[in-house]
Amino acid sequence: MRNLKRALSLALAFVMVMSLMIVGTSAKSYTDADKIDNQVAVEILGEIGVMIGNDDGSFAPDRDVTRAEMAVIITRILYGNNMNVDQFKDMNTFTDVPDWAEGFVNLCASLDIIAGRGNGIFDPDATVTTAEAALMLTRALGYFKNNAEFGNWALAAMKRATQAGIIGGDMVLQANEGLDRDDVAQMTFNTLTKAVPVQYNELLDVYYNEKKGITYALTFY
């Protein structure tokens, strides 16, 4: 049921994004717009409040995205900006997460979307790598419910994200390299517009989408 609610949340976010693309959206007019490569992704994610600019009017596309910030982005694409994440602060999943990020990180951890480094460490200020972001976003879609999928988790995450369209054909990203805001915006935008949220049937060991059915999952593989 939790996975179904997650799929529905992503579907609603998809509808919102597509409506903005159809009717058009006013440019955010960031002061550093000339430095942004993924203009459409940045503008629309700004419109729906998933990734916003700085107080000085800039977007800072070259700034690294931290692991804690990635948890915020995932929470927003799943539940919007009105989710009261404070209710998750007392979960104490990790010992090193700052107060502002605790609710976001704990919520994502409870959904098995993110994981720590071990020994209660999340490493919130570390730059999120392409493989880590790929794993987080594919898990948000409902994948990686079977531990047998992992093996080399970074390779598996990159492969799944590429198959799902999260990493587009024109994106050249290295698994272990850190991601900046520009690339994270495009990956997040692709998650909402190209990838398909799924549920997992443990008995059949197969992913499926309610509208596309199990056939979709088998064809996907």
mmCIF file of C-alpha atoms in Angstrom:
data_model
loop_
_atom_site.group_PDB
_atom_site.id
_atom_site.type_symbol
_atom_site.label_atom_id
_atom_site.label_comp_id
_atom_site.label_asym_id
_atom_site.label_seq_id
_atom_site.Cartn_x
_atom_site.Cartn_y
_atom_site.Cartn_z
ATOM 1 C CA MET A 1 0.000 0.000 0.000
ATOM 2 C CA ARG A 2 2.827 2.380 0.831
ATOM 3 C CA ASN A 3 4.366 1.731 -2.567
ATOM 4 C CA LEU A 4 1.000 2.423 -4.222
ATOM 5 C CA LYS A 5 0.679 5.767 -2.434
ATOM 6 C CA ARG A 6 4.186 6.625 -3.575
ATOM 7 C CA ALA A 7 3.278 5.778 -7.170
ATOM 8 C CA LEU A 8 0.158 7.920 -6.944
ATOM 9 C CA SER A 9 2.156 10.847 -5.569
ATOM 10 C CA LEU A 10 4.616 10.608 -8.439
ATOM 11 C CA ALA A 11 1.729 10.381 -10.891
ATOM 12 C CA LEU A 12 0.230 13.594 -9.519
ATOM 13 C CA ALA A 13 3.605 15.322 -9.769
ATOM 14 C CA PHE A 14 3.859 14.114 -13.367
ATOM 15 C CA VAL A 15 0.454 15.613 -14.188
ATOM 16 C CA MET A 16 1.506 18.935 -12.674
ATOM 17 C CA VAL A 17 4.757 19.006 -14.634
ATOM 18 C CA MET A 18 3.079 18.077 -17.905
ATOM 19 C CA SER A 19 0.414 20.745 -17.454
ATOM 20 C CA LEU A 20 3.130 23.356 -17.046
ATOM 21 C CA MET A 21 4.868 22.102 -20.163
ATOM 22 C CA ILE A 22 1.624 22.219 -22.169
ATOM 23 C CA VAL A 23 0.428 25.683 -21.158
ATOM 24 C CA GLY A 24 3.923 27.096 -20.893
ATOM 25 C CA THR A 25 5.662 28.454 -17.839
ATOM 26 C CA SER A 26 7.181 31.832 -17.189
ATOM 27 C CA ALA A 27 10.948 31.786 -16.904
ATOM 28 C CA LYS A 28 12.269 31.996 -13.383
ATOM 29 C CA SER A 29 14.649 34.694 -14.601
ATOM 30 C CA TYR A 30 17.557 33.518 -12.515
ATOM 31 C CA THR A 31 20.402 36.002 -12.531
ATOM 32 C CA ASP A 32 22.757 33.241 -13.696
ATOM 33 C CA ALA A 33 20.378 31.786 -16.300
ATOM 34 C CA ASP A 34 23.111 31.935 -18.941
ATOM 35 C CA LYS A 35 25.056 29.311 -16.959
ATOM 36 C CA ILE A 36 22.163 26.834 -16.762
ATOM 37 C CA ASP A 37 22.350 24.025 -19.317
ATOM 38 C CA ASN A 38 19.078 22.285 -18.447
ATOM 39 C CA GLN A 39 16.799 25.308 -18.673
ATOM 40 C CA VAL A 40 13.442 23.531 -18.968
ATOM 41 C CA ALA A 41 14.138 21.184 -16.069
ATOM 42 C CA VAL A 42 15.343 23.986 -13.813
ATOM 43 C CA GLU A 43 12.445 26.304 -14.623
ATOM 44 C CA ILE A 44 9.694 23.736 -14.149
ATOM 45 C CA LEU A 45 11.164 22.256 -10.970
ATOM 46 C CA GLY A 46 11.310 25.819 -9.673
ATOM 47 C CA GLU A 47 7.654 26.350 -10.582
ATOM 48 C CA ILE A 48 6.517 23.302 -8.608
ATOM 49 C CA GLY A 49 8.858 24.052 -5.708
ATOM 50 C CA VAL A 50 11.096 20.999 -5.962
ATOM 51 C CA MET A 51 14.324 22.934 -6.580
ATOM 52 C CA ILE A 52 14.281 26.654 -5.953
ATOM 53 C CA GLY A 53 16.826 29.419 -6.361
ATOM 54 C CA ASN A 54 18.778 31.411 -3.816
ATOM 55 C CA ASP A 55 17.747 34.591 -2.039
ATOM 56 C CA ASP A 56 19.992 36.618 -4.352
ATOM 57 C CA GLY A 57 18.015 35.470 -7.397
ATOM 58 C CA SER A 58 20.570 32.957 -8.635
ATOM 59 C CA PHE A 59 20.150 29.226 -9.170
ATOM 60 C CA ALA A 60 23.815 28.284 -8.767
ATOM 61 C CA PRO A 61 23.760 25.433 -11.314
ATOM 62 C CA ASP A 62 27.393 24.509 -10.658
ATOM 63 C CA ARG A 63 26.967 24.102 -6.891
ATOM 64 C CA ASP A 64 27.252 20.532 -5.624
ATOM 65 C CA VAL A 65 24.148 18.812 -4.253
ATOM 66 C CA THR A 66 24.587 17.133 -0.878
ATOM 67 C CA ARG A 67 23.083 13.841 0.242
ATOM 68 C CA ALA A 68 20.800 15.708 2.642
ATOM 69 C CA GLU A 69 19.606 18.024 -0.125
ATOM 70 C CA MET A 70 18.840 14.989 -2.277
ATOM 71 C CA ALA A 71 16.543 13.712 0.465
ATOM 72 C CA VAL A 72 14.693 17.051 0.363
ATOM 73 C CA ILE A 73 14.266 16.842 -3.418
ATOM 74 C CA ILE A 74 12.923 13.290 -3.250
ATOM 75 C CA THR A 75 10.487 14.187 -0.480
ATOM 76 C CA ARG A 76 9.160 17.069 -2.558
ATOM 77 C CA ILE A 77 8.608 15.029 -5.725
ATOM 78 C CA LEU A 78 6.790 12.390 -3.684
ATOM 79 C CA TYR A 79 4.701 14.541 -1.371
ATOM 80 C CA GLY A 80 4.961 18.157 -2.483
ATOM 81 C CA ASN A 81 5.991 21.049 -0.259
ATOM 82 C CA ASN A 82 3.217 20.734 2.302
ATOM 83 C CA MET A 83 4.407 17.522 3.921
ATOM 84 C CA ASN A 84 5.009 18.062 7.642
ATOM 85 C CA VAL A 85 8.402 16.373 7.911
ATOM 86 C CA ASP A 86 8.811 17.430 11.547
ATOM 87 C CA GLN A 87 6.770 14.368 12.519
ATOM 88 C CA PHE A 88 9.714 12.217 11.445
ATOM 89 C CA LYS A 89 12.381 14.076 13.410
ATOM 90 C CA ASP A 90 12.283 11.782 16.444
ATOM 91 C CA MET A 91 13.003 8.630 14.480
ATOM 92 C CA ASN A 92 16.729 9.051 15.180
ATOM 93 C CA THR A 93 17.710 6.969 12.159
ATOM 94 C CA PHE A 94 21.140 8.602 11.978
ATOM 95 C CA THR A 95 23.349 10.484 14.423
ATOM 96 C CA ASP A 96 24.930 13.107 12.165
ATOM 97 C CA VAL A 97 21.989 14.745 10.360
ATOM 98 C CA PRO A 98 21.429 18.476 11.075
ATOM 99 C CA ASP A 99 18.096 19.563 12.509
ATOM 100 C CA TRP A 100 16.800 21.151 9.295
ATOM 101 C CA ALA A 101 17.246 17.921 7.333
ATOM 102 C CA GLU A 102 16.265 15.322 9.943
ATOM 103 C CA GLY A 103 12.631 15.017 8.904
ATOM 104 C CA PHE A 104 13.452 14.669 5.203
ATOM 105 C CA VAL A 105 16.241 12.146 5.724
ATOM 106 C CA ASN A 106 14.286 10.061 8.239
ATOM 107 C CA LEU A 107 11.236 9.927 5.985
ATOM 108 C CA CYS A 108 13.272 8.770 2.986
ATOM 109 C CA ALA A 109 15.089 6.224 5.153
ATOM 110 C CA SER A 110 11.768 4.834 6.411
ATOM 111 C CA LEU A 111 10.738 4.308 2.776
ATOM 112 C CA ASP A 112 14.022 2.489 2.030
ATOM 113 C CA ILE A 113 14.924 5.169 -0.499
ATOM 114 C CA ILE A 114 18.166 6.210 1.178
ATOM 115 C CA ALA A 115 20.689 4.451 3.381
ATOM 116 C CA GLY A 116 23.588 5.496 5.553
ATOM 117 C CA ARG A 117 27.277 4.690 5.574
ATOM 118 C CA GLY A 118 26.979 2.369 8.563
ATOM 119 C CA ASN A 119 27.324 2.878 12.320
ATOM 120 C CA GLY A 120 24.527 5.445 12.330
ATOM 121 C CA ILE A 121 26.320 7.742 9.878
ATOM 122 C CA PHE A 122 24.454 9.296 6.955
ATOM 123 C CA ASP A 123 27.150 11.761 5.842
ATOM 124 C CA PRO A 124 24.617 14.486 4.980
ATOM 125 C CA ASP A 125 27.092 17.108 3.779
ATOM 126 C CA ALA A 126 28.896 14.826 1.324
ATOM 127 C CA THR A 127 28.253 15.540 -2.340
ATOM 128 C CA VAL A 128 25.785 13.026 -3.757
ATOM 129 C CA THR A 129 27.326 10.917 -6.517
ATOM 130 C CA THR A 130 25.594 10.008 -9.755
ATOM 131 C CA ALA A 131 25.219 6.395 -8.620
ATOM 132 C CA GLU A 132 23.761 7.439 -5.262
ATOM 133 C CA ALA A 133 21.273 9.803 -6.886
ATOM 134 C CA ALA A 134 20.369 7.126 -9.431
ATOM 135 C CA LEU A 135 19.717 4.618 -6.659
ATOM 136 C CA MET A 136 17.647 7.082 -4.623
ATOM 137 C CA LEU A 137 15.489 8.099 -7.582
ATOM 138 C CA THR A 138 14.914 4.530 -8.815
ATOM 139 C CA ARG A 139 14.006 3.461 -5.301
ATOM 140 C CA ALA A 140 11.566 6.364 -5.121
ATOM 141 C CA LEU A 141 9.964 4.899 -8.252
ATOM 142 C CA GLY A 142 9.577 1.557 -6.485
ATOM 143 C CA TYR A 143 12.560 -0.417 -7.784
ATOM 144 C CA PHE A 144 15.237 -2.384 -5.895
ATOM 145 C CA LYS A 145 12.820 -4.320 -3.713
ATOM 146 C CA ASN A 146 14.787 -7.520 -4.226
ATOM 147 C CA ASN A 147 18.267 -7.689 -2.710
ATOM 148 C CA ALA A 148 19.351 -9.994 -5.537
ATOM 149 C CA GLU A 149 19.228 -6.984 -7.865
ATOM 150 C CA PHE A 150 22.174 -5.304 -6.259
ATOM 151 C CA GLY A 151 25.479 -7.098 -6.763
ATOM 152 C CA ASN A 152 27.568 -4.050 -7.602
ATOM 153 C CA TRP A 153 25.001 -1.533 -6.377
ATOM 154 C CA ALA A 154 26.511 1.436 -8.225
ATOM 155 C CA LEU A 155 26.514 -0.412 -11.556
ATOM 156 C CA ALA A 156 22.997 -1.728 -10.937
ATOM 157 C CA ALA A 157 21.700 1.744 -10.065
ATOM 158 C CA MET A 158 23.262 3.339 -13.137
ATOM 159 C CA LYS A 159 21.862 0.617 -15.393
ATOM 160 C CA ARG A 160 18.368 0.874 -13.936
ATOM 161 C CA ALA A 161 18.363 4.678 -14.089
ATOM 162 C CA THR A 162 19.470 4.582 -17.714
ATOM 163 C CA GLN A 163 16.814 2.002 -18.636
ATOM 164 C CA ALA A 164 14.114 4.028 -16.892
ATOM 165 C CA GLY A 165 15.133 7.241 -18.634
ATOM 166 C CA ILE A 166 16.328 9.034 -15.507
ATOM 167 C CA ILE A 167 19.750 9.326 -17.090
ATOM 168 C CA GLY A 168 18.986 10.452 -20.632
ATOM 169 C CA GLY A 169 20.959 9.443 -23.677
ATOM 170 C CA ASP A 170 22.579 12.860 -23.941
ATOM 171 C CA MET A 171 23.746 12.924 -20.318
ATOM 172 C CA VAL A 172 27.363 11.940 -19.784
ATOM 173 C CA LEU A 173 27.753 11.164 -16.096
ATOM 174 C CA GLN A 174 30.293 9.096 -14.189
ATOM 175 C CA ALA A 175 28.967 6.835 -11.432
ATOM 176 C CA ASN A 176 31.354 7.965 -8.699
ATOM 177 C CA GLU A 177 31.486 11.658 -9.566
ATOM 178 C CA GLY A 178 29.564 14.269 -7.603
ATOM 179 C CA LEU A 179 26.516 15.952 -9.101
ATOM 180 C CA ASP A 180 25.792 19.660 -9.397
ATOM 181 C CA ARG A 181 22.362 21.288 -9.251
ATOM 182 C CA ASP A 182 22.081 21.469 -13.027
ATOM 183 C CA ASP A 183 22.458 17.708 -13.521
ATOM 184 C CA VAL A 184 20.320 16.815 -10.503
ATOM 185 C CA ALA A 185 17.568 19.019 -11.897
ATOM 186 C CA GLN A 186 17.640 17.115 -15.202
ATOM 187 C CA MET A 187 17.675 13.692 -13.513
ATOM 188 C CA THR A 188 14.766 14.712 -11.282
ATOM 189 C CA PHE A 189 12.846 16.147 -14.222
ATOM 190 C CA ASN A 190 13.408 12.916 -16.160
ATOM 191 C CA THR A 191 12.124 10.938 -13.187
ATOM 192 C CA LEU A 192 8.865 12.862 -13.328
ATOM 193 C CA THR A 193 8.413 12.919 -17.106
ATOM 194 C CA LYS A 194 10.058 9.796 -18.538
ATOM 195 C CA ALA A 195 10.262 7.095 -15.864
ATOM 196 C CA VAL A 196 7.345 4.908 -14.762
ATOM 197 C CA PRO A 197 6.613 4.281 -11.055
ATOM 198 C CA VAL A 198 6.116 0.600 -10.257
ATOM 199 C CA GLN A 199 5.042 -1.790 -7.558
ATOM 200 C CA TYR A 200 6.723 -5.072 -6.728
ATOM 201 C CA ASN A 201 5.016 -8.452 -6.564
ATOM 202 C CA GLU A 202 7.137 -10.517 -4.211
ATOM 203 C CA LEU A 203 5.408 -13.797 -5.122
ATOM 204 C CA LEU A 204 6.079 -13.432 -8.847
ATOM 205 C CA ASP A 205 9.311 -11.484 -8.319
ATOM 206 C CA VAL A 206 8.254 -8.922 -10.907
ATOM 207 C CA TYR A 207 7.649 -5.189 -11.100
ATOM 208 C CA TYR A 208 4.456 -3.889 -12.595
ATOM 209 C CA ASN A 209 2.573 -0.701 -13.228
ATOM 210 C CA GLU A 210 -1.185 -0.761 -12.622
ATOM 211 C CA LYS A 211 -1.961 0.842 -15.976
ATOM 212 C CA LYS A 212 0.719 -0.890 -18.004
ATOM 213 C CA GLY A 213 0.539 -4.247 -16.239
ATOM 214 C CA ILE A 214 3.160 -6.940 -15.765
ATOM 215 C CA THR A 215 3.789 -6.982 -19.518
ATOM 216 C CA TYR A 216 5.419 -3.588 -19.103
ATOM 217 C CA ALA A 217 7.787 -4.932 -16.452
ATOM 218 C CA LEU A 218 8.752 -7.969 -18.523
ATOM 219 C CA THR A 219 9.334 -5.853 -21.616
ATOM 220 C CA PHE A 220 11.321 -3.403 -19.499
ATOM 221 C CA TYR A 221 13.707 -6.151 -18.468
#
